[in-house]
mmCIF file with all atom_site columns, C-alpha atoms in Angstrom:
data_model
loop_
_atom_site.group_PDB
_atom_site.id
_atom_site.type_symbol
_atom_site.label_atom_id
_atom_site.label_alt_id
_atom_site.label_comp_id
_atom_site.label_asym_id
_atom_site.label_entity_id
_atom_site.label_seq_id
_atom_site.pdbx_PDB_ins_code
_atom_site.Cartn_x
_atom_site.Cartn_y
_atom_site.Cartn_z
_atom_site.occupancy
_atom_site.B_iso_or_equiv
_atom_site.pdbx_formal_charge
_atom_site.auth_seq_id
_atom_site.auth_comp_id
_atom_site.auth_asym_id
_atom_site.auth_atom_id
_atom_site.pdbx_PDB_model_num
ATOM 1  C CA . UNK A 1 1  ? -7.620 -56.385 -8.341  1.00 0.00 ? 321 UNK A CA 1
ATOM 2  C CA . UNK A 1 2  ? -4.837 -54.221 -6.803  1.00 0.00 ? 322 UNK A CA 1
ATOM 3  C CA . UNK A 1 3  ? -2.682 -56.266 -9.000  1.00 0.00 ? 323 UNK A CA 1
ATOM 4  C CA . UNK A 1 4  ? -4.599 -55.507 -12.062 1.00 0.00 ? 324 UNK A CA 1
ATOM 5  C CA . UNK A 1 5  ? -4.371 -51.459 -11.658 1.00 0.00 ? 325 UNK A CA 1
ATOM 6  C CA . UNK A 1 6  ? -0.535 -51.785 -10.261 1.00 0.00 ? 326 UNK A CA 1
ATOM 7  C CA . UNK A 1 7  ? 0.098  -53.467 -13.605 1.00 0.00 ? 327 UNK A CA 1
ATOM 8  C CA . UNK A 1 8  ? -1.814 -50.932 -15.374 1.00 0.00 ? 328 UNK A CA 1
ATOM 9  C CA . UNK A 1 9  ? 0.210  -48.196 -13.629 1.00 0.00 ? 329 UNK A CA 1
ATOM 10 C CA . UNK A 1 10 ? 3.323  -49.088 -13.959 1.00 0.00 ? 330 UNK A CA 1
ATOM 11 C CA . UNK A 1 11 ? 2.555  -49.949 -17.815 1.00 0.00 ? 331 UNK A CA 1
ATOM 12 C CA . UNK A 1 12 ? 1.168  -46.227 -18.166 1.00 0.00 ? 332 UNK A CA 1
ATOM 13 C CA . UNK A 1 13 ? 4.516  -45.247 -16.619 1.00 0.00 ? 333 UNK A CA 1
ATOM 14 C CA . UNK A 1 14 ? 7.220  -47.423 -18.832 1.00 0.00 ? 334 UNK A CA 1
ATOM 15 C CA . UNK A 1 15 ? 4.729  -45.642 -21.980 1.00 0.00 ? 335 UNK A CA 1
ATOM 16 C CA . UNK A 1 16 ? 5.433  -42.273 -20.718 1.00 0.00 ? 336 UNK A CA 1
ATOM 17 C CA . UNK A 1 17 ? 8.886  -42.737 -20.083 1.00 0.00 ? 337 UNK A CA 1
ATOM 18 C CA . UNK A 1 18 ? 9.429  -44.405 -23.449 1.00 0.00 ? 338 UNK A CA 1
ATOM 19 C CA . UNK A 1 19 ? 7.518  -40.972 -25.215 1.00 0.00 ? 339 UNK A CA 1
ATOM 20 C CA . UNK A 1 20 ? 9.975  -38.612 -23.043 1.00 0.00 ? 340 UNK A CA 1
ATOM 21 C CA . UNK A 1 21 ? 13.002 -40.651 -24.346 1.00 0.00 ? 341 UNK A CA 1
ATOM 22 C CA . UNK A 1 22 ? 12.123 -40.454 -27.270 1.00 0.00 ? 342 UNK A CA 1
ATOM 23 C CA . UNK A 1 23 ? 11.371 -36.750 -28.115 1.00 0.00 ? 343 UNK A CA 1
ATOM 24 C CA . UNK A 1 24 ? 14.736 -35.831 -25.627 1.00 0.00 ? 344 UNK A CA 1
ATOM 25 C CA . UNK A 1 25 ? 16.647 -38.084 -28.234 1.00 0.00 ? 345 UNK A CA 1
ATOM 26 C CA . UNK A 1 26 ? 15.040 -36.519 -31.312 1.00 0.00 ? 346 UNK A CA 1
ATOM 27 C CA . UNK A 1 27 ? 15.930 -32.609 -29.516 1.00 0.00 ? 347 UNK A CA 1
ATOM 28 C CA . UNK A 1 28 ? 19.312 -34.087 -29.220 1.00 0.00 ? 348 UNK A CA 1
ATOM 29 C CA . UNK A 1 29 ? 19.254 -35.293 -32.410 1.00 0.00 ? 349 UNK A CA 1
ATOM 30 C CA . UNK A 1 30 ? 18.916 -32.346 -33.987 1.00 0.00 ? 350 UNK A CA 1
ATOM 31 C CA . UNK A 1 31 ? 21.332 -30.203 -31.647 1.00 0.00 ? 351 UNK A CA 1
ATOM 32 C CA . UNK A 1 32 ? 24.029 -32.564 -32.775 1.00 0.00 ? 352 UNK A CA 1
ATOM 33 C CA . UNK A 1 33 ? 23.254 -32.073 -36.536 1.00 0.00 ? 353 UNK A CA 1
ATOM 34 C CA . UNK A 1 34 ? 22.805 -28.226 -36.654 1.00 0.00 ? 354 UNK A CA 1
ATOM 35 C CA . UNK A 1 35 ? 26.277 -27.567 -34.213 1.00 0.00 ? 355 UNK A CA 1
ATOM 36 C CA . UNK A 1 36 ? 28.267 -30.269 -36.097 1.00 0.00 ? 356 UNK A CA 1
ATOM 37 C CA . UNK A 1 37 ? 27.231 -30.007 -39.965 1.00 0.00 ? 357 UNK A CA 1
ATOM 38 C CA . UNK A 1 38 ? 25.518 -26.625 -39.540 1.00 0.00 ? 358 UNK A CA 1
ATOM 39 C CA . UNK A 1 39 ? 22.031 -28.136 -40.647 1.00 0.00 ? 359 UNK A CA 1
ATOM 40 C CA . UNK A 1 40 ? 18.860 -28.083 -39.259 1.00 0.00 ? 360 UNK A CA 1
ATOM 41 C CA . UNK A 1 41 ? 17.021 -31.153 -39.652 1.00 0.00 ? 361 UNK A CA 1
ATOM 42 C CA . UNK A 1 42 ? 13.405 -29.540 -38.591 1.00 0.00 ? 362 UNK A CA 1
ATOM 43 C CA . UNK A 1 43 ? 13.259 -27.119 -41.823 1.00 0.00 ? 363 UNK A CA 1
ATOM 44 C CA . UNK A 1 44 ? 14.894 -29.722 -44.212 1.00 0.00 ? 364 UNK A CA 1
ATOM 45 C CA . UNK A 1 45 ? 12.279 -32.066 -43.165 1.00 0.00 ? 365 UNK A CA 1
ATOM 46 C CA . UNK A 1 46 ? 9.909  -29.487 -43.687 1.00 0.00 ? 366 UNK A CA 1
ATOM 47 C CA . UNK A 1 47 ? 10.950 -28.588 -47.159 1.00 0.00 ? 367 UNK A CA 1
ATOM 48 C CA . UNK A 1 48 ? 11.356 -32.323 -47.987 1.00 0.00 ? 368 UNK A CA 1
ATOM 49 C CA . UNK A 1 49 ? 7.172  -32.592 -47.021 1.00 0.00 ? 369 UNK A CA 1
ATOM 50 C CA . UNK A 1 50 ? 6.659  -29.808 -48.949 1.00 0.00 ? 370 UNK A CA 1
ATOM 51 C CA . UNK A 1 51 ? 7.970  -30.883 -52.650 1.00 0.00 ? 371 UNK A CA 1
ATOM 52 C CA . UNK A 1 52 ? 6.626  -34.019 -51.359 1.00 0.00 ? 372 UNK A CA 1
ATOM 53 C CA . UNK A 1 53 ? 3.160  -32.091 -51.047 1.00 0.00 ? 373 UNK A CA 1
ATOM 54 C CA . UNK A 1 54 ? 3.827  -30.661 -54.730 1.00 0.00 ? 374 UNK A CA 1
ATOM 55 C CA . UNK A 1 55 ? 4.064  -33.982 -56.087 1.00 0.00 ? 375 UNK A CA 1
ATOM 56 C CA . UNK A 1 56 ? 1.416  -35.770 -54.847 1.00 0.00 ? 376 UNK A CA 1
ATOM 57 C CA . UNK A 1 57 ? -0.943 -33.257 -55.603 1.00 0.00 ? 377 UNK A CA 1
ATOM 58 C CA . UNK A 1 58 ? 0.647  -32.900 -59.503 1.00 0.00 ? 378 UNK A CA 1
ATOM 59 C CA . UNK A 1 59 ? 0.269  -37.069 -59.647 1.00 0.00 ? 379 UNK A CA 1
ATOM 60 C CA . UNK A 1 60 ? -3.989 -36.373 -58.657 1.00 0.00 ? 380 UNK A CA 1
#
C-alpha cells in the first residue's frame, strides 16, 4: 500500500513539474520574441482570437 501512494506521489510530482516547465518555457518564449523581433506574442494571439471570434459568429 505504501507503494501504491509513493507511486501516486511521485506521479503528482513529475505532473507538477511538467506544468511549471511548461508555463516557464512559454514566459520565456515570449521574452525572446518581444526583445528580439519587438513583438509580443500575448496581444497578437489575442487579436488573432478575436477576428477569429468575428468569424465564427458571421459563419452562425
Amino acid at each position: 500500500m505504501i507503494s501504491y501512494w509513493l507511486d501516486v506521489m511521485l506521479c503528482s510530482l513529475v505532473v507538477l513539474g511538467r506544468l511549471v516547465q511548461a508555463i516557464t518555457i512559454g514566459i520565456l518564449t515570449q521574452y525572446i520574441f518581444y526583445k528580439v523581433f519587438k513583438i509580443n506574442l500575448y496581444k497578437s494571439f489575442c487579436k488573432f482570437l478575436d477576428r477569429l471570434d468575428k468569424r465564427i459568429n458571421e459563419t452562425f
